[in-house]
Short mmCIF file of C-alpha atoms in Angstrom, two decimals:
data_model
loop_
_atom_site.label_atom_id
_atom_site.label_comp_id
_atom_site.label_asym_id
_atom_site.label_seq_id
_atom_site.Cartn_x
_atom_site.Cartn_y
_atom_site.Cartn_z
CA MET A 1 0.00 0.00 0.00
CA ASN A 2 1.42 3.42 -0.94
CA PHE A 3 1.37 6.54 1.23
CA SER A 4 -1.70 8.09 -0.39
CA GLU A 5 -3.73 4.90 0.14
CA GLY A 6 -2.67 4.80 3.79
CA SER A 7 -3.66 8.43 4.25
CA ALA A 8 -7.05 7.84 2.69
CA GLU A 9 -7.64 4.80 4.86
CA SER A 10 -6.70 6.61 8.06
CA LYS A 11 -8.94 9.48 7.08
CA LYS A 12 -11.83 7.09 6.72
CA GLN A 13 -11.44 6.11 10.34
CA PHE A 14 -12.63 9.53 11.54
CA PRO A 15 -16.29 10.58 11.35
CA SER A 16 -17.32 13.89 9.84
CA LYS A 17 -18.62 16.71 12.05
CA SER A 18 -22.07 16.25 10.58
CA LEU A 19 -22.09 12.54 11.49
CA LEU A 20 -20.95 13.22 15.06
CA LEU A 21 -23.61 15.90 15.53
CA ALA A 22 -26.28 13.58 14.09
CA VAL A 23 -25.26 10.90 16.62
CA CYS A 24 -25.48 13.41 19.48
CA ALA A 25 -28.85 14.72 18.27
CA ALA A 26 -30.28 11.20 18.11
CA CYS A 27 -28.86 10.14 21.48
CA ILE A 28 -29.83 13.17 23.57
CA GLY A 29 -33.53 12.42 23.16
CA GLY A 30 -33.05 8.66 22.89
CA THR A 31 -30.96 6.54 25.22
CA PHE A 32 -29.97 9.57 27.33
CA GLN A 33 -33.62 9.74 28.42
CA TYR A 34 -33.53 6.07 29.44
CA GLY A 35 -30.43 6.51 31.60
CA TYR A 36 -31.73 9.76 33.09
CA ASN A 37 -35.11 8.32 34.08
CA VAL A 38 -33.55 5.17 35.56
CA SER A 39 -31.45 7.18 38.02
CA VAL A 40 -33.42 10.39 38.64
CA ILE A 41 -36.22 8.58 40.50
CA ASN A 42 -33.86 7.43 43.27
CA ALA A 43 -33.13 10.85 44.83
CA PRO A 44 -36.72 11.96 45.66
CA THR A 45 -37.83 8.59 47.10
CA GLN A 46 -38.58 9.87 50.61
CA SER A 47 -40.04 13.18 49.36
CA VAL A 48 -42.46 11.45 46.98
CA GLN A 49 -43.50 8.96 49.65
CA LYS A 50 -44.17 11.87 52.02
CA PHE A 51 -46.29 13.54 49.30
CA ILE A 52 -48.29 10.32 48.81
CA ASN A 53 -48.88 10.11 52.57
CA GLN A 54 -50.06 13.74 52.77
CA THR A 55 -52.34 13.36 49.75
CA TRP A 56 -53.84 10.19 51.16
CA ARG A 57 -54.50 11.89 54.52
CA GLU A 58 -56.18 14.89 52.85
CA ARG A 59 -58.44 12.63 50.79
CA TYR A 60 -59.42 10.03 53.36
CA GLN A 61 -58.66 11.78 56.69
CA THR A 62 -56.46 8.91 57.78
CA GLY A 63 -52.80 7.96 57.42
CA ILE A 64 -51.76 5.51 54.73
CA SER A 65 -50.59 2.07 55.83
CA GLU A 66 -46.97 1.07 55.26
CA ASP A 67 -47.98 -1.73 52.88
CA VAL A 68 -50.15 0.53 50.70
CA LEU A 69 -47.44 3.21 50.62
CA THR A 70 -44.86 0.64 49.52
CA LEU A 71 -47.27 -0.67 46.89
CA LEU A 72 -47.92 2.81 45.45
CA TRP A 73 -44.22 3.68 45.40
CA SER A 74 -43.37 0.35 43.76
CA THR A 75 -46.07 1.03 41.17
CA ILE A 76 -44.60 4.46 40.37
CA VAL A 77 -41.14 2.93 39.92
CA SER A 78 -42.27 -0.16 37.98
CA MET A 79 -44.53 1.81 35.60
CA PHE A 80 -41.35 2.92 33.87
CA THR A 81 -40.51 -0.70 33.11
CA LEU A 82 -44.03 -1.48 31.89
CA GLY A 83 -43.94 1.60 29.67
CA GLY A 84 -40.56 0.53 28.30
CA PHE A 85 -41.99 -2.84 27.31
CA VAL A 86 -44.92 -1.13 25.55
CA GLY A 87 -42.55 1.29 23.83
CA VAL A 88 -40.23 -1.37 22.48
CA THR A 89 -43.13 -3.43 21.08
CA ILE A 90 -44.28 -0.48 18.95
CA GLY A 91 -40.85 1.05 18.26
CA GLY A 92 -39.88 -1.32 15.47
CA THR A 93 -43.20 -0.87 13.67
CA LEU A 94 -43.00 2.92 13.96
CA SER A 95 -39.43 2.90 12.62
CA VAL A 96 -40.67 1.21 9.44
CA LYS A 97 -43.73 3.44 8.99
CA LEU A 98 -42.31 6.83 10.08
CA GLY A 99 -38.62 6.21 9.47
CA ARG A 100 -35.87 6.13 12.08
CA LYS A 101 -35.56 9.90 12.40
CA GLY A 102 -39.32 10.46 12.20
CA THR A 103 -39.92 7.99 15.04
CA LEU A 104 -37.28 9.62 17.25
CA LEU A 105 -38.87 13.04 16.75
CA THR A 106 -42.42 11.77 17.34
CA ASN A 107 -41.24 9.94 20.45
CA ASN A 108 -40.61 13.24 22.22
CA ILE A 109 -44.37 13.70 22.62
CA PHE A 110 -44.30 11.01 25.33
CA ALA A 111 -41.40 12.71 27.16
CA LEU A 112 -43.07 16.13 27.12
CA LEU A 113 -46.40 14.75 28.35
CA ALA A 114 -44.59 12.80 31.10
CA ALA A 115 -42.72 15.92 32.24
CA LEU A 116 -45.97 17.92 32.31
CA LEU A 117 -47.89 15.34 34.33
CA MET A 118 -45.11 14.71 36.86
CA GLY A 119 -44.54 18.46 37.30
CA LEU A 120 -48.27 19.04 37.93
CA SER A 121 -48.70 16.11 40.32
CA HIS A 122 -47.78 18.11 43.44
CA PRO A 123 -49.87 21.26 42.79
CA ALA A 124 -52.77 19.05 41.64
CA GLY A 125 -52.46 16.84 44.73
CA SER A 126 -52.57 13.69 42.60
CA PHE A 127 -50.01 10.90 42.88
CA GLU A 128 -51.88 9.18 40.03
CA LEU A 129 -50.29 11.72 37.67
CA LEU A 130 -46.88 10.40 38.76
CA ILE A 131 -47.92 6.87 37.82
CA ILE A 132 -49.11 7.97 34.37
CA GLY A 133 -46.04 10.18 33.91
CA ARG A 134 -43.66 7.34 34.68
CA LEU A 135 -45.57 5.09 32.26
CA LEU A 136 -45.16 7.68 29.49
CA SER A 137 -41.46 8.11 30.36
CA GLY A 138 -41.08 4.36 30.00
CA ILE A 139 -42.78 4.34 26.58
CA ASN A 140 -40.41 7.12 25.49
CA ALA A 141 -37.39 5.16 26.76
CA GLY A 142 -38.58 1.91 25.16
CA ILE A 143 -39.00 3.49 21.73
CA GLY A 144 -35.68 5.32 22.08
CA LEU A 145 -33.77 2.15 23.05
CA CYS A 146 -35.27 0.35 20.05
CA VAL A 147 -34.95 2.98 17.32
CA GLN A 148 -31.93 5.09 18.22
CA PRO A 149 -29.32 2.26 17.99
CA LEU A 150 -31.00 1.29 14.71
CA TYR A 151 -30.47 4.82 13.39
CA LEU A 152 -26.85 4.99 14.57
CA GLY A 153 -25.98 1.61 13.03
CA GLU A 154 -27.45 2.63 9.68
CA ILE A 155 -25.88 6.08 9.35
CA ALA A 156 -22.36 5.00 10.41
CA PRO A 157 -19.76 3.82 7.85
CA THR A 158 -18.62 0.19 8.20
CA ALA A 159 -15.09 1.09 9.35
CA ILE A 160 -16.30 3.01 12.43
CA ARG A 161 -19.75 1.48 12.96
CA GLY A 162 -18.74 0.11 16.36
CA ALA A 163 -17.37 3.42 17.62
CA MET A 164 -20.46 5.32 16.44
CA GLY A 165 -22.73 2.66 17.94
CA MET A 166 -21.05 3.25 21.30
CA GLY A 167 -22.98 6.52 21.36
CA THR A 168 -25.86 4.46 22.74
CA SER A 169 -23.86 3.32 25.76
CA VAL A 170 -22.11 6.65 26.29
CA PHE A 171 -25.41 8.53 26.42
CA ILE A 172 -27.12 5.94 28.63
CA THR A 173 -24.31 6.27 31.17
CA GLY A 174 -24.28 10.03 30.67
CA GLY A 175 -28.01 10.07 31.42
CA ILE A 176 -27.52 7.99 34.56
CA LEU A 177 -24.74 10.29 35.76
CA THR A 178 -26.74 13.44 34.99
CA GLY A 179 -29.76 12.08 36.89
CA GLN A 180 -27.57 11.30 39.89
CA VAL A 181 -25.96 14.76 39.86
CA MET A 182 -29.31 16.56 39.47
CA GLY A 183 -30.61 14.61 42.47
CA LEU A 184 -27.92 15.96 44.82
CA LYS A 185 -29.19 18.35 47.51
CA GLU A 186 -26.94 21.09 46.15
CA LEU A 187 -29.07 21.10 42.95
CA LEU A 188 -32.66 19.71 42.83
CA GLY A 189 -32.41 17.07 45.56
CA ARG A 190 -34.22 19.07 48.23
CA GLU A 191 -37.70 18.01 49.27
CA GLU A 192 -39.49 21.03 47.77
CA HIS A 193 -37.79 20.59 44.39
CA TRP A 194 -38.81 17.02 43.52
CA PRO A 195 -41.61 17.99 41.05
CA ILE A 196 -39.10 20.14 39.14
CA LEU A 197 -36.52 17.34 39.26
CA LEU A 198 -38.89 14.79 37.73
CA SER A 199 -40.13 17.23 35.07
CA THR A 200 -36.58 17.99 33.82
CA THR A 201 -37.04 15.05 31.45
CA CYS A 202 -38.52 17.64 29.05
CA ILE A 203 -35.11 19.30 28.50
CA PRO A 204 -33.53 16.49 26.39
CA ALA A 205 -36.80 16.25 24.44
CA PHE A 206 -36.73 19.96 23.54
CA LEU A 207 -33.05 19.71 22.60
CA GLN A 208 -33.71 16.84 20.20
CA LEU A 209 -36.69 18.62 18.63
CA LEU A 210 -34.44 21.62 18.00
CA ILE A 211 -31.37 19.79 16.65
CA LEU A 212 -32.36 16.48 14.96
CA PRO A 213 -34.53 18.01 12.17
CA TRP A 214 -31.36 19.50 10.68
CA PHE A 215 -29.96 16.02 9.98
CA PRO A 216 -31.08 13.44 7.41
CA GLU A 217 -33.04 10.21 7.67
CA SER A 218 -31.09 6.94 7.62
CA PRO A 219 -29.66 6.47 4.09
CA ARG A 220 -30.31 2.70 4.28
CA TYR A 221 -33.95 3.31 5.17
CA LEU A 222 -34.33 5.81 2.31
CA LEU A 223 -32.84 3.54 -0.37
CA ILE A 224 -33.90 0.05 0.76
CA ASP A 225 -37.26 0.72 2.41
CA LYS A 226 -38.45 3.79 0.48
CA ALA A 227 -36.53 3.40 -2.82
CA ASP A 228 -35.59 7.10 -2.55
CA ASP A 229 -32.35 7.21 -4.51
CA GLU A 230 -31.96 10.99 -4.44
CA GLY A 231 -32.75 11.20 -0.74
CA CYS A 232 -30.15 8.52 -0.03
CA LYS A 233 -27.45 10.37 -2.03
CA LYS A 234 -28.22 13.64 -0.27
CA ALA A 235 -28.15 11.99 3.17
CA LEU A 236 -24.82 10.24 2.47
CA LYS A 237 -23.22 13.47 1.25
CA GLN A 238 -24.34 15.33 4.37
CA LEU A 239 -23.25 12.57 6.77
CA HIS A 240 -20.01 11.34 5.15
CA GLY A 241 -18.96 14.00 2.66
CA MET A 242 -18.40 13.62 -1.08
CA ALA A 243 -15.28 11.44 -0.80
CA ALA A 244 -16.80 8.59 1.22
CA CYS A 245 -20.30 8.87 -0.23
CA ASP A 246 -19.84 6.48 -3.19
CA GLY A 247 -18.32 3.63 -1.15
CA GLU A 248 -21.12 3.68 1.41
CA ARG A 249 -23.78 3.84 -1.30
CA GLU A 250 -22.24 0.81 -3.01
CA ASP A 251 -22.49 -1.14 0.25
CA ILE A 252 -26.17 -0.17 0.63
CA GLU A 253 -26.86 -1.12 -3.00
CA LYS A 254 -25.42 -4.61 -2.43
CA GLU A 255 -27.69 -5.13 0.55
CA LYS A 256 -30.67 -3.81 -1.40
CA ASN A 257 -29.98 -6.18 -4.32
CA ASN A 258 -29.88 -9.16 -1.96
CA LEU A 259 -33.18 -8.14 -0.39
CA VAL A 260 -35.15 -7.67 -3.60
CA GLY A 261 -38.63 -9.11 -3.09
CA PHE A 262 -38.23 -9.29 0.71
CA GLN A 263 -40.58 -7.31 2.95
CA ALA A 264 -39.73 -6.08 6.44
CA LYS A 265 -40.08 -9.09 8.74
CA LYS A 266 -42.44 -9.24 11.69
CA PRO A 267 -41.01 -10.37 15.06
CA TRP A 268 -42.77 -13.75 14.95
CA GLU A 269 -41.36 -14.39 11.47
CA LEU A 270 -37.83 -14.32 12.86
CA PHE A 271 -38.69 -17.29 15.09
CA THR A 272 -39.73 -19.36 12.07
CA ASP A 273 -36.73 -18.42 9.89
CA ARG A 274 -34.13 -21.17 10.40
CA SER A 275 -31.44 -19.07 8.71
CA LEU A 276 -31.68 -16.52 11.57
CA ARG A 277 -31.96 -18.90 14.54
CA TRP A 278 -28.39 -18.42 15.88
CA GLN A 279 -28.55 -14.64 15.45
CA LEU A 280 -31.90 -14.61 17.25
CA LEU A 281 -30.67 -16.86 20.06
CA THR A 282 -27.59 -14.66 20.43
CA ILE A 283 -29.51 -11.39 20.84
CA ILE A 284 -31.95 -13.02 23.29
CA VAL A 285 -29.07 -14.40 25.39
CA LEU A 286 -27.22 -11.06 25.35
CA SER A 287 -30.37 -9.05 26.18
CA ILE A 288 -31.22 -11.28 29.14
CA ALA A 289 -27.61 -11.25 30.34
CA GLN A 290 -27.40 -7.46 30.16
CA GLN A 291 -30.05 -7.25 32.90
CA LEU A 292 -29.43 -10.47 34.84
CA SER A 293 -25.69 -9.81 35.09
CA GLY A 294 -26.36 -7.72 38.20
CA ILE A 295 -25.69 -4.20 36.90
CA ASN A 296 -29.22 -2.85 37.37
CA ALA A 297 -29.44 -4.52 40.75
CA ILE A 298 -26.43 -2.44 41.79
CA TYR A 299 -28.07 0.78 40.58
CA PHE A 300 -31.51 0.01 41.99
CA TYR A 301 -30.09 -0.96 45.36
CA ALA A 302 -26.93 1.18 45.40
CA GLU A 303 -27.78 2.63 48.83
CA TYR A 304 -28.19 -0.87 50.29
CA MET A 305 -24.88 -1.97 48.78
CA PHE A 306 -22.96 1.00 50.17
CA LYS A 307 -24.56 0.59 53.60
CA GLN A 308 -23.46 -3.04 53.58
CA SER A 309 -20.00 -1.85 52.62
CA GLY A 310 -19.90 0.44 55.66
CA ILE A 311 -20.08 3.79 53.82
CA PRO A 312 -21.53 6.62 56.02
CA VAL A 313 -25.16 7.44 55.13
CA ASP A 314 -24.44 11.12 54.33
CA LYS A 315 -21.74 10.10 51.82
CA ILE A 316 -23.83 7.54 49.92
CA PRO A 317 -25.27 9.98 47.29
CA TYR A 318 -21.74 11.01 46.33
CA ALA A 319 -20.59 7.39 46.16
CA THR A 320 -23.55 6.70 43.87
CA VAL A 321 -22.54 9.60 41.60
CA GLY A 322 -19.09 8.01 41.53
CA THR A 323 -20.55 4.79 40.12
CA GLY A 324 -22.26 6.75 37.34
CA ALA A 325 -19.08 8.63 36.49
CA CYS A 326 -17.18 5.36 36.53
CA GLU A 327 -19.47 3.71 33.98
CA CYS A 328 -19.57 6.82 31.79
CA ILE A 329 -15.75 6.98 31.58
CA THR A 330 -15.59 3.26 30.80
CA ALA A 331 -18.17 3.62 28.01
CA LEU A 332 -16.02 6.33 26.44
CA THR A 333 -12.96 4.09 26.77
CA CYS A 334 -14.82 1.21 25.15
CA GLY A 335 -15.75 3.51 22.25
CA MET A 336 -12.05 4.14 21.62
CA LEU A 337 -11.08 0.46 21.91
CA ILE A 338 -13.89 -1.25 20.01
CA GLU A 339 -12.48 -0.76 16.50
CA CYS A 340 -9.04 -1.83 17.72
CA LEU A 341 -9.85 -4.91 19.84
CA GLY A 342 -13.14 -5.88 18.22
CA ARG A 343 -16.57 -6.66 19.67
CA LYS A 344 -15.96 -10.25 20.77
CA VAL A 345 -12.89 -9.54 22.90
CA LEU A 346 -14.55 -6.65 24.72
CA ILE A 347 -17.89 -8.31 25.50
CA ALA A 348 -16.43 -11.71 26.44
CA GLY A 349 -13.70 -10.02 28.45
CA GLY A 350 -16.26 -7.83 30.20
CA TYR A 351 -18.32 -10.81 31.36
CA THR A 352 -15.13 -12.59 32.50
CA LEU A 353 -14.08 -9.61 34.63
CA MET A 354 -17.63 -9.30 36.04
CA SER A 355 -17.46 -12.98 37.08
CA ILE A 356 -14.25 -12.31 38.98
CA CYS A 357 -15.83 -9.24 40.64
CA CYS A 358 -18.83 -11.33 41.76
CA ILE A 359 -16.50 -13.78 43.53
CA LEU A 360 -14.45 -11.00 45.18
CA PHE A 361 -17.54 -9.05 46.23
CA THR A 362 -19.03 -12.14 47.86
CA LEU A 363 -15.78 -12.77 49.76
CA THR A 364 -15.40 -9.17 50.96
CA LEU A 365 -19.00 -9.09 52.22
CA THR A 366 -18.56 -12.45 53.96
CA PHE A 367 -15.49 -11.22 55.88
CA GLN A 368 -16.78 -7.66 56.33
CA ASP A 369 -16.51 -7.76 60.13
CA ALA A 370 -13.03 -9.26 60.12
CA SER A 371 -11.29 -5.96 59.39
CA PRO A 372 -12.23 -2.28 58.82
CA VAL A 373 -10.57 -2.59 55.40
CA PHE A 374 -13.15 -5.05 54.01
CA PRO A 375 -16.09 -2.60 53.69
CA TYR A 376 -13.95 -0.41 51.45
CA LEU A 377 -12.78 -3.43 49.46
CA SER A 378 -16.45 -4.20 48.89
CA MET A 379 -16.94 -0.72 47.48
CA VAL A 380 -13.93 -1.21 45.21
CA CYS A 381 -15.55 -4.43 43.93
CA VAL A 382 -18.76 -2.52 43.14
CA PHE A 383 -16.82 0.04 41.10
CA ALA A 384 -14.79 -2.72 39.40
CA PHE A 385 -18.02 -4.52 38.47
CA ILE A 386 -19.42 -1.34 36.90
CA LEU A 387 -16.16 -0.73 35.03
CA SER A 388 -16.21 -4.29 33.66
CA PHE A 389 -19.82 -3.91 32.53
CA GLY A 390 -19.14 -0.62 30.77
CA LEU A 391 -16.03 -2.04 29.11
CA GLY A 392 -18.00 -4.57 27.05
CA PRO A 393 -21.55 -5.77 27.76
CA GLY A 394 -22.91 -2.26 28.36
CA GLY A 395 -21.88 -0.90 24.98
CA VAL A 396 -21.25 -3.80 22.63
CA THR A 397 -24.62 -5.57 23.07
CA ASN A 398 -26.64 -2.97 21.13
CA ILE A 399 -24.01 -2.81 18.41
CA LEU A 400 -24.21 -6.58 17.88
CA ILE A 401 -28.01 -6.45 17.58
CA THR A 402 -27.54 -3.96 14.73
CA GLU A 403 -24.78 -5.96 13.03
CA LEU A 404 -26.22 -9.48 13.19
CA PHE A 405 -29.24 -8.67 10.99
CA THR A 406 -29.87 -7.18 7.58
CA GLN A 407 -32.26 -4.31 6.83
CA ASN A 408 -35.49 -6.32 6.51
CA ALA A 409 -35.03 -8.14 9.84
CA ARG A 410 -33.33 -5.46 11.95
CA PRO A 411 -36.41 -3.58 13.30
CA ALA A 412 -38.07 -6.87 14.31
CA ALA A 413 -34.82 -8.00 15.96
CA TYR A 414 -34.75 -4.82 18.03
CA MET A 415 -38.37 -5.37 19.06
CA ILE A 416 -37.55 -8.89 20.28
CA ALA A 417 -34.30 -7.90 21.99
CA GLY A 418 -35.95 -4.88 23.58
CA SER A 419 -38.93 -6.87 24.84
CA VAL A 420 -36.62 -9.47 26.41
CA ASN A 421 -34.49 -6.68 27.87
CA TRP A 422 -37.42 -4.87 29.51
CA LEU A 423 -38.98 -8.08 30.83
CA SER A 424 -35.62 -9.03 32.34
CA PHE A 425 -35.31 -5.50 33.76
CA PHE A 426 -38.71 -5.85 35.44
CA SER A 427 -37.94 -9.36 36.70
CA ILE A 428 -34.64 -8.45 38.34
CA GLY A 429 -36.28 -5.45 40.04
CA MET A 430 -38.94 -7.75 41.51
CA ILE A 431 -36.75 -10.75 42.36
CA PHE A 432 -33.52 -9.19 43.65
CA PRO A 433 -34.88 -8.15 47.10
CA PHE A 434 -35.91 -11.76 47.72
CA ILE A 435 -32.52 -13.01 46.50
CA VAL A 436 -30.86 -10.67 49.02
CA LEU A 437 -33.12 -11.83 51.85
CA GLY A 438 -32.57 -15.48 51.06
CA LEU A 439 -28.89 -15.56 50.10
CA LYS A 440 -27.57 -12.46 51.89
CA GLN A 441 -23.91 -11.94 50.98
CA TYR A 442 -24.05 -14.87 48.55
CA CYS A 443 -26.60 -13.12 46.30
CA PHE A 444 -23.96 -12.25 43.71
CA LEU A 445 -23.23 -15.92 43.11
CA VAL A 446 -26.45 -15.94 41.06
CA PHE A 447 -24.97 -13.26 38.80
CA LEU A 448 -21.68 -15.16 38.72
CA VAL A 449 -23.43 -18.11 37.04
CA VAL A 450 -25.05 -15.78 34.49
CA CYS A 451 -21.78 -13.98 33.63
CA CYS A 452 -19.77 -17.21 33.29
CA SER A 453 -22.42 -18.85 31.10
CA VAL A 454 -22.78 -15.88 28.75
CA GLY A 455 -19.02 -15.36 28.48
CA THR A 456 -18.64 -19.01 27.43
CA TYR A 457 -21.51 -18.71 24.90
CA ILE A 458 -19.95 -15.62 23.29
CA PHE A 459 -16.56 -17.30 23.04
CA LEU A 460 -18.00 -20.40 21.36
CA VAL A 461 -20.80 -19.02 19.16
CA VAL A 462 -20.54 -15.30 18.34
CA PRO A 463 -18.23 -14.35 15.44
CA GLU A 464 -16.13 -11.19 15.33
CA THR A 465 -18.01 -8.51 13.34
CA LYS A 466 -15.37 -5.77 13.22
CA ASN A 467 -14.89 -4.22 9.75
CA LYS A 468 -17.46 -6.58 8.16
CA THR A 469 -20.50 -5.51 6.17
CA PHE A 470 -23.94 -6.66 7.27
CA LEU A 471 -24.00 -9.16 4.40
CA GLU A 472 -20.63 -10.65 5.32
CA ILE A 473 -21.78 -11.14 8.91
CA GLN A 474 -25.03 -12.74 7.73
CA ASN A 475 -23.18 -15.12 5.43
CA GLU A 476 -20.76 -16.10 8.20
CA PHE A 477 -23.66 -17.05 10.47
CA GLN A 478 -25.39 -18.99 7.71
CA SER A 479 -22.20 -20.88 6.87
CA SER A 480 -21.97 -21.76 10.56
CA ASN A 481 -25.59 -22.92 10.50
CA LYS A 482 -24.84 -25.28 7.62
CA ARG A 483 -21.86 -26.76 9.41
CA LYS A 484 -23.96 -27.34 12.54
CA VAL A 485 -26.92 -28.85 10.74
CA GLY A 486 -24.79 -30.75 8.25
CA SER A 487 -26.92 -29.76 5.29
CA SER A 488 -28.29 -26.67 3.61
CA ASP A 489 -31.66 -25.25 4.60
CA GLY A 490 -32.57 -24.99 0.94
CA ALA A 491 -31.80 -22.96 -2.13
CA GLY A 492 -31.38 -19.26 -1.65
CA THR A 493 -30.81 -19.27 2.09
CA THR A 494 -27.29 -17.86 1.84
CA LEU A 495 -27.11 -14.20 0.90
CA LEU A 496 -24.78 -13.67 -2.03
CA THR A 497 -22.69 -10.54 -1.98
CA THR A 498 -22.26 -8.70 -5.23
CA SER A 499 -18.80 -9.24 -6.62
CA ILE A 500 -16.46 -6.38 -5.92
#
């Protein structure tokens, strides 16, 4: 390779300003909202429960029982998960009908309504508005988690698709960190400020409505789904510039030619397509593992964990902010490493490190009373666990869902992966308290089994997807299917790439 070729290749590794801004515009109202709403509800827990108690007393002239109060608070928290499940089941369909960009913009209606209802709940004296608001926030997050990674994967060039896809993870962790910081008493964490704190979810929505319209729809969606050749050319020029435009368009044309006559698949059709069974199994396993690995249990019950670790009560909010900052930094690091080390090394390595952290955390909690050092070692294990999650599973999972499917199956794949993800999210929130009560310091051994099993599955089954087109990845899986079955599934099951 001569010098000019090397220069051109290195130049290709860097995204244009327009592409970076499009990623930020999509993420700020997408996965940032998910991360923000997961963490922001933790700070006003006692204030909201006090509001529910006062409202109940004013209505019924009697105090609310502890059981009913716990039930109402649990309902407010869990409505977000239910809304997420609803959102992800309609997100894929909307992305086909309205487009990726159109769906992201429309999705902000749910965030704005949620902010309005939660902000009015206190002056209106209605905790029911909080329940509805959290449901709408969940729908917004569910649609965003389904459609935004789809958009990022389709606008990014092949050479840096992994790095651009890490925008999903970076903005989730950024949202979590922002929610934790906003909940500090120095900002909006005081009792009288909780309605304002919960209604700040409108800010990312307004930002996206202002910025995203200036950027184009997904070029793949325009050419493959809408047959809009001119729109695709214009979008590619804006996102990648004139120099890289032709190469990306050629890649999209190849995929379009292989999908002639194919309609967008429905989720249930993926289950009956034998050529997609390993891809489907992989995204289901990864989606379940992302929740059952223990990461959300740490965030949901961070205060409990730090109390067990011996951290003073008045320092716990700051320790929690530290966990958010830790994961955010790791997500950024993963974004820089993913095109160098590849997806498989990062995600398998992440689960391996999380397995080690589970063992160490269990040991430090078991011997917590043996020495004053052990509570702080437990805290170190919590941070190490979060770092390990952010290094691979937190960011790479969504990228793999994009890369393992072609255009006609991708929205349905996101609907399935998202549904599994939200159901697992809900399940771990319900089950973890009982795991803690029953197993005490051995509770993380459950997550150890999950992390070890998934790490082994990735090592044995999932191929490396770095620097491969969607068609090349699809063909690699189908070749693997043939080797496993021992015979072909029939004529035409292998996608044939156009000769270069």
